[in-house]
Amino acid sequence: MRKLGFGEKWIKLVMDCVTSVTYSALVNGQQSSIIKPSRGIRQGDPISPYLFILCAEGLSSLVDMAERNGEIKGVAITRGGIRVNHLLFADDSVIYGRAKLTEWYKIQKLLGTYERASGQCLNRQKTTIFFSSNTPMAVRRQIQEVAGVAVCGNFEKYLGLPSIVGRSRYNAFKHLKERVWLKVNNWKNKFLSQAGKEVLLKAVVQAIPTYSMSVFLLPRKLCKEITAVMARFW
């Protein structure tokens, strides 16, 4: 018998955990026979996130290898600094590349390899492309037609926060001021007592920008305007 290596032992151990799952159901108060699923594991199984991370590491390695071979090129954080070709957050992935058809074809080939290996397919309805402002419109239309996905704008949000923050941080976060203004100008608030107004400001209004401020540094002008809206209400 051939001796298994460490990697093969790990794969066999993982597959044993996946293929050993069984179910049973109650039918008219009686337990049915054992059901062995053909794919998947129990919902909430602790091994589930580890399996996903193992698959995501495969995608990460494919993208890194493509950049080392000069097939794609990520974005530079600073002039002469390191380049970032992809970011992974939970079950979302962001892949950076040049606005060229050849580069998109290569990324599409990498995703195809990942899909065949992991079984996770690209959902084009939830996939978007973002182009830099200096990308010609002809190139944008060409890539969008080939990719078959939507193009996102500068002020679209991800998890409640702007995905792209350009030169004007004020425009990216001015929706916070609008939410504060709508909250304090509700007609029901006219009947609040002084103590009720204090509770509204401290417990509700001040919590609106807290989530954004935990990630981004808000412009000083925007903070002053939000404070002014609260002061006028008080």
Coordinates of C-alpha atoms in Angstrom, one line a residue:
M1 CA 0.0 0.0 0.0
R2 CA 1.2 3.5 -0.8
K3 CA 1.8 5.7 2.2
L4 CA -0.3 8.9 2.2
G5 CA 1.4 12.2 2.5
F6 CA 0.4 14.9 4.9
G7 CA -1.7 16.8 2.3
E8 CA -3.5 13.6 1.2
K9 CA -4.2 12.6 4.9
W10 CA -5.7 16.1 5.5
I11 CA -7.9 15.8 2.4
K12 CA -9.0 12.3 3.4
L13 CA -9.8 13.5 6.9
V14 CA -11.9 16.4 5.6
M15 CA -13.8 14.3 3.2
D16 CA -14.5 11.7 5.9
C17 CA -16.1 14.5 7.9
V18 CA -18.2 15.6 4.9
T19 CA -19.3 12.2 3.7
S20 CA -20.1 10.8 7.1
V21 CA -23.2 13.1 7.6
T22 CA -26.5 11.3 8.1
Y23 CA -30.1 12.6 8.7
S24 CA -33.4 11.2 9.9
A25 CA -36.8 12.7 9.9
L26 CA -40.1 12.2 11.7
V27 CA -42.9 11.1 9.4
N28 CA -46.3 10.9 11.1
G29 CA -44.6 10.6 14.4
Q30 CA -42.3 7.8 13.3
Q31 CA -38.6 8.0 12.6
S32 CA -37.7 7.4 9.0
S33 CA -34.7 5.4 7.8
I34 CA -31.2 7.0 7.7
I35 CA -30.7 9.5 4.9
K36 CA -27.2 10.0 3.5
P37 CA -26.9 13.3 1.6
S38 CA -25.1 13.3 -1.7
R39 CA -23.4 16.6 -1.0
G40 CA -23.0 19.2 1.7
I41 CA -22.7 19.1 5.5
R42 CA -25.0 20.0 8.4
Q43 CA -26.1 23.6 8.6
G44 CA -24.0 25.3 11.3
D45 CA -21.3 22.6 11.2
P46 CA -18.1 23.9 12.7
I47 CA -16.1 22.5 9.8
S48 CA -18.1 24.6 7.3
P49 CA -16.1 27.9 7.6
Y50 CA -12.8 25.9 7.5
L51 CA -13.8 24.3 4.2
F52 CA -14.7 27.7 2.8
I53 CA -11.3 29.1 3.9
L54 CA -9.5 26.2 2.3
C55 CA -11.3 26.9 -1.0
A56 CA -10.8 30.7 -0.8
E57 CA -7.0 30.1 -0.3
G58 CA -7.0 28.2 -3.6
L59 CA -8.6 31.2 -5.4
S60 CA -6.1 33.5 -3.6
S61 CA -3.2 31.4 -4.8
L62 CA -4.5 31.3 -8.4
V63 CA -4.7 35.1 -8.5
D64 CA -1.2 35.6 -6.9
M65 CA 0.3 33.1 -9.4
A66 CA -1.2 34.9 -12.3
E67 CA 0.3 38.2 -11.2
R68 CA 3.7 36.6 -10.7
N69 CA 3.5 35.3 -14.3
G70 CA 2.7 38.9 -15.5
E71 CA -0.8 37.9 -16.7
I72 CA -2.6 40.3 -14.5
K73 CA -1.6 43.4 -12.6
G74 CA -3.0 44.7 -9.3
V75 CA -3.4 48.2 -8.1
A76 CA -0.5 50.0 -6.3
I77 CA -1.4 51.4 -2.8
T78 CA 1.3 54.2 -3.2
R79 CA 3.7 55.2 -5.8
G80 CA 6.4 52.5 -5.9
G81 CA 4.6 50.5 -3.1
I82 CA 3.2 47.0 -3.0
R83 CA 0.4 46.0 -5.4
V84 CA -2.9 44.5 -4.3
N85 CA -4.5 42.1 -6.7
H86 CA -7.4 40.9 -4.6
L87 CA -9.2 41.3 -1.3
L88 CA -11.3 38.7 0.5
F89 CA -14.0 39.6 3.1
A90 CA -16.3 36.9 4.4
D91 CA -17.9 35.4 1.2
D92 CA -17.2 38.4 -1.0
S93 CA -14.1 38.8 -3.2
V94 CA -12.7 41.9 -4.9
I95 CA -10.2 41.3 -7.7
Y96 CA -8.1 44.2 -9.1
G97 CA -6.8 44.4 -12.6
R98 CA -6.1 46.6 -15.6
A99 CA -9.1 47.7 -17.9
K100 CA -8.0 45.4 -20.7
L101 CA -10.0 42.6 -22.4
T102 CA -7.0 40.3 -22.2
E103 CA -6.8 40.8 -18.5
W104 CA -10.5 40.2 -18.1
Y105 CA -10.3 36.9 -20.1
K106 CA -7.5 35.8 -17.8
I107 CA -9.5 36.6 -14.7
Q108 CA -12.5 34.8 -16.2
K109 CA -10.2 31.7 -16.8
L110 CA -9.0 31.8 -13.2
L111 CA -12.6 31.9 -11.9
G112 CA -13.5 29.0 -14.2
T113 CA -10.7 26.9 -12.8
Y114 CA -11.9 27.8 -9.3
E115 CA -15.5 26.9 -10.1
R116 CA -14.6 23.5 -11.5
A117 CA -12.4 22.7 -8.5
S118 CA -14.7 24.0 -5.7
G119 CA -18.2 23.9 -7.2
Q120 CA -18.8 27.6 -6.3
C121 CA -20.0 29.4 -9.4
L122 CA -19.9 33.1 -10.1
N123 CA -23.3 34.8 -9.6
R124 CA -23.3 37.4 -12.3
Q125 CA -26.4 39.1 -10.9
K126 CA -24.4 40.0 -7.7
T127 CA -21.2 40.8 -9.5
T128 CA -20.3 44.4 -10.5
I129 CA -17.3 46.1 -12.2
F130 CA -15.9 49.4 -11.1
F131 CA -13.8 51.4 -13.6
S132 CA -11.4 54.2 -12.7
S133 CA -12.4 57.7 -14.0
N134 CA -9.6 57.7 -16.6
T135 CA -10.9 54.6 -18.4
P136 CA -12.3 55.4 -21.9
M137 CA -16.0 54.8 -22.4
A138 CA -15.3 52.6 -25.4
V139 CA -13.2 50.3 -23.3
R140 CA -15.8 50.2 -20.5
R141 CA -18.6 49.2 -22.9
Q142 CA -16.4 46.6 -24.5
I143 CA -15.5 44.9 -21.2
Q144 CA -19.1 45.2 -19.8
E145 CA -20.5 43.5 -22.9
V146 CA -18.0 40.6 -22.6
A147 CA -18.4 40.3 -18.9
G148 CA -22.2 40.5 -18.8
V149 CA -22.3 42.2 -15.4
A150 CA -23.4 45.6 -14.1
V151 CA -21.1 48.6 -13.6
C152 CA -21.2 50.1 -10.1
G153 CA -20.8 53.8 -9.4
N154 CA -18.8 55.9 -6.9
F155 CA -21.4 56.2 -4.2
E156 CA -22.7 52.6 -4.0
K157 CA -22.5 51.0 -0.5
Y158 CA -21.3 47.8 0.9
L159 CA -22.4 46.7 4.4
G160 CA -23.9 50.2 4.8
L161 CA -20.6 52.0 4.0
P162 CA -19.4 53.5 0.7
S163 CA -17.3 51.0 -1.3
I164 CA -15.4 53.8 -3.0
V165 CA -14.3 57.0 -1.2
G166 CA -13.0 59.5 -3.7
R167 CA -11.4 62.9 -3.3
S168 CA -14.6 64.4 -1.8
R169 CA -15.2 62.6 1.5
Y170 CA -18.0 65.1 2.2
N171 CA -20.1 63.8 -0.8
A172 CA -19.4 60.2 0.2
F173 CA -20.8 60.7 3.7
K174 CA -23.3 63.5 3.4
H175 CA -26.1 60.9 3.6
L176 CA -25.4 60.8 7.4
K177 CA -26.4 64.5 7.7
E178 CA -29.6 63.8 5.7
R179 CA -30.5 60.8 8.0
V180 CA -29.9 63.0 11.1
W181 CA -32.0 65.8 9.6
L182 CA -34.9 63.4 8.8
K183 CA -34.8 61.9 12.3
V184 CA -35.0 65.2 14.2
N185 CA -37.6 66.8 11.8
N186 CA -40.1 64.1 12.2
W187 CA -43.5 65.7 13.1
K188 CA -43.9 63.4 16.1
N189 CA -40.8 65.0 17.7
K190 CA -42.6 68.3 18.1
F191 CA -44.6 66.8 21.0
L192 CA -41.5 65.6 22.9
S193 CA -40.5 67.2 26.2
Q194 CA -37.0 68.5 26.9
A195 CA -36.1 65.1 28.5
G196 CA -37.5 63.3 25.5
K197 CA -35.4 65.4 23.1
E198 CA -32.3 64.6 25.2
V199 CA -33.0 60.9 25.0
L200 CA -33.6 61.1 21.2
L201 CA -30.4 63.0 20.6
K202 CA -28.2 60.8 22.8
A203 CA -29.7 57.3 22.1
V204 CA -30.8 57.6 18.5
V205 CA -29.3 60.5 16.6
Q206 CA -25.8 60.3 17.9
A207 CA -25.8 56.5 17.0
I208 CA -26.4 57.2 13.3
P209 CA -22.8 58.2 12.4
T210 CA -21.1 55.9 15.0
Y211 CA -20.8 52.9 12.6
S212 CA -19.2 55.0 9.8
M213 CA -16.9 56.8 12.3
S214 CA -15.6 53.4 13.5
V215 CA -14.2 52.8 10.0
F216 CA -13.6 56.2 8.4
L217 CA -12.5 59.7 9.5
L218 CA -15.4 62.0 8.7
P219 CA -14.7 65.5 7.4
R220 CA -14.7 68.2 10.0
K221 CA -17.2 70.3 7.9
L222 CA -19.7 67.4 8.0
C223 CA -19.3 66.9 11.8
K224 CA -20.0 70.6 12.4
E225 CA -23.1 70.5 10.2
I226 CA -24.5 67.4 12.0
T227 CA -23.8 69.2 15.4
A228 CA -25.6 72.3 14.1
V229 CA -28.7 70.3 13.2
M230 CA -28.8 68.7 16.6
A231 CA -28.2 72.1 18.3
R232 CA -31.1 73.7 16.5
F233 CA -33.4 70.8 17.4
W234 CA -32.4 71.1 21.1

